Short mmCIF file of C-alpha atoms in Angstrom, two decimals:
data_model
loop_
_atom_site.label_atom_id
_atom_site.label_comp_id
_atom_site.label_asym_id
_atom_site.label_seq_id
_atom_site.Cartn_x
_atom_site.Cartn_y
_atom_site.Cartn_z
CA VAL A 1 -5.17 6.77 24.00
CA GLU A 2 -2.58 8.59 25.90
CA GLU A 3 0.20 7.48 22.47
CA VAL A 4 -2.17 9.14 20.14
CA GLN A 5 -2.46 12.23 21.47
CA ARG A 6 1.51 12.48 22.23
CA SER A 7 1.34 11.75 18.71
CA LEU A 8 -0.78 14.39 17.85
CA PHE A 9 0.97 17.41 19.81
CA GLN A 10 4.40 15.88 18.06
CA ILE A 11 2.99 15.98 15.05
CA MET A 12 1.43 19.57 15.41
CA ASP A 13 4.61 20.66 17.11
CA TYR A 14 6.78 19.42 14.00
CA VAL A 15 4.43 20.89 11.57
CA SER A 16 4.00 24.11 13.98
CA MET A 17 8.06 24.04 12.48
CA GLN A 18 7.29 24.11 8.73
CA PHE A 19 4.76 26.44 7.90
CA GLU A 20 5.11 30.38 8.84
CA ASP A 21 2.15 31.58 10.61
CA PHE A 22 0.83 28.16 11.61
CA ASP A 23 -1.10 29.10 14.54
CA LYS A 24 -2.43 32.11 12.89
CA ARG A 25 -3.66 30.12 9.83
CA GLY A 26 -4.97 26.97 11.70
CA MET A 27 -4.59 23.02 11.43
CA ILE A 28 -6.40 20.91 9.21
CA ILE A 29 -6.35 17.25 10.42
CA ILE A 30 -6.29 14.25 8.59
CA VAL A 31 -7.66 11.23 10.00
CA ASP A 32 -6.35 8.28 7.04
CA TRP A 33 -8.30 5.16 8.62
CA ASP A 34 -6.93 2.82 5.51
CA ASP A 35 -5.08 0.45 8.43
CA PHE A 36 -7.83 0.73 10.98
CA HIS A 37 -9.29 -2.55 11.87
CA ILE A 38 -11.89 -3.13 14.27
CA ALA A 39 -10.56 -5.22 16.79
CA GLN A 40 -8.44 -1.66 17.64
CA PHE A 41 -11.03 0.36 18.56
CA LYS A 42 -11.26 1.19 21.99
CA PRO A 43 -14.60 2.87 23.57
CA ALA A 44 -12.75 5.47 25.42
CA PHE A 45 -10.68 6.76 22.19
CA PRO A 46 -13.08 8.64 20.52
CA LYS A 47 -14.40 10.72 23.85
CA ALA A 48 -10.54 11.11 24.67
CA THR A 49 -9.93 12.36 21.07
CA LEU A 50 -12.21 14.72 20.68
CA LYS A 51 -11.48 16.37 24.05
CA THR A 52 -7.96 16.81 23.08
CA ILE A 53 -8.93 18.49 19.80
CA GLN A 54 -12.10 20.73 21.66
CA ASP A 55 -10.08 21.68 24.51
CA LEU A 56 -6.52 20.75 24.44
CA LEU A 57 -4.92 21.96 21.10
CA PRO A 58 -3.12 25.23 21.49
CA VAL A 59 -4.30 26.37 17.66
CA ARG A 60 -7.51 26.43 15.79
CA VAL A 61 -8.36 23.73 13.81
CA LYS A 62 -9.98 24.71 10.88
CA ARG A 63 -11.33 21.48 9.49
CA ILE A 64 -10.63 17.97 10.27
CA LEU A 65 -11.01 15.25 7.30
CA HIS A 66 -11.90 11.72 7.27
CA VAL A 67 -10.69 9.49 4.80
CA ASN A 68 -10.70 5.55 3.27
CA GLN A 69 -13.19 5.15 6.57
CA PRO A 70 -14.46 1.93 7.63
CA MET A 71 -18.07 0.90 7.37
CA VAL A 72 -18.19 0.94 10.93
CA PHE A 73 -17.15 4.77 11.06
CA SER A 74 -20.64 6.04 10.08
CA VAL A 75 -22.30 3.56 12.83
CA VAL A 76 -20.12 5.30 16.06
CA PHE A 77 -20.05 8.88 13.98
CA SER A 78 -23.80 9.11 14.56
CA ILE A 79 -23.38 8.39 17.71
CA ILE A 80 -20.52 10.81 18.53
CA LYS A 81 -21.59 13.57 16.47
CA PRO A 82 -24.38 14.32 18.87
CA LEU A 83 -21.49 14.85 21.34
CA LEU A 84 -19.59 17.99 19.38
CA GLY A 85 -19.81 21.86 19.67
CA GLU A 86 -21.44 23.03 16.96
CA LYS A 87 -18.43 24.80 15.45
CA LEU A 88 -16.66 21.41 15.67
CA ARG A 89 -19.11 19.74 13.85
CA SER A 90 -19.43 22.25 11.38
CA ARG A 91 -15.24 21.50 10.80
CA LEU A 92 -16.09 17.34 10.23
CA LYS A 93 -16.02 16.29 6.55
CA VAL A 94 -15.93 12.88 5.88
CA LEU A 95 -14.29 12.54 2.54
CA GLY A 96 -13.77 8.69 1.55
CA ASN A 97 -11.66 9.04 -1.36
CA PRO A 98 -8.18 10.50 0.19
CA GLU A 99 -8.30 12.33 -3.92
CA LYS A 100 -10.79 14.82 -2.67
CA LEU A 101 -8.51 15.89 0.16
CA LYS A 102 -7.12 18.16 -2.41
CA GLN A 103 -10.43 19.95 -2.32
CA TYR A 104 -9.24 21.52 0.91
CA VAL A 105 -5.59 21.45 1.26
CA ASP A 106 -3.10 22.53 -1.50
CA PRO A 107 -0.75 19.78 -2.69
CA PRO A 108 2.68 21.10 -0.89
CA GLN A 109 1.29 20.54 2.08
CA LEU A 110 -0.82 17.66 2.04
CA PRO A 111 1.06 14.68 2.80
CA ALA A 112 2.04 12.79 0.38
CA PRO A 113 1.47 9.57 0.82
CA LEU A 114 -2.40 10.83 0.27
CA GLY A 115 -1.50 12.67 -2.90
CA GLY A 116 0.21 15.38 -2.18
CA GLU A 117 4.01 16.92 -1.93
CA PHE A 118 4.74 17.12 1.65
CA GLU A 119 6.73 14.32 3.16
CA ILE A 120 6.01 13.51 6.54
CA SER A 121 6.82 10.19 8.84
CA LEU A 122 5.78 10.14 12.45
CA GLU A 123 9.38 8.45 12.42
CA LYS A 124 10.77 11.80 11.19
CA VAL A 125 8.15 13.37 13.38
CA LYS A 126 9.50 11.83 17.06
CA LYS A 127 13.53 12.31 16.22
CA GLU A 128 12.67 16.23 14.92
CA THR A 129 10.28 17.30 18.24
CA LEU A 130 12.85 15.24 20.81
CA LYS A 131 15.44 18.16 19.86
CA LEU A 132 13.43 20.43 21.25
#
């Protein structure tokens, strides 16, 4: 859980350096479940992640887009959804197919592995944010 939170803050720092007015325009979080396996699931993870997004991120979250989600996602999501604030609930979109991301994110800002033009890797993010 802590590693995901740390990575989220590092990515946010990195992206804020790449795009002007990031703090004013807001952020779209893309959750790609492609490599997820049920054995990785920890019960504390959804609650901690939602707390981070709702209470700790110092930027406006415009949308949270889910792609490549496993079948079990709908079960977990139906349990978690009532715990979300109305504002955050309205910003969640379960898209399934990554091609649908282009309806919400311009190609220059969409990560290349998801069909966009923005080159990003967690290794690069860690390297750049450690310089700060």
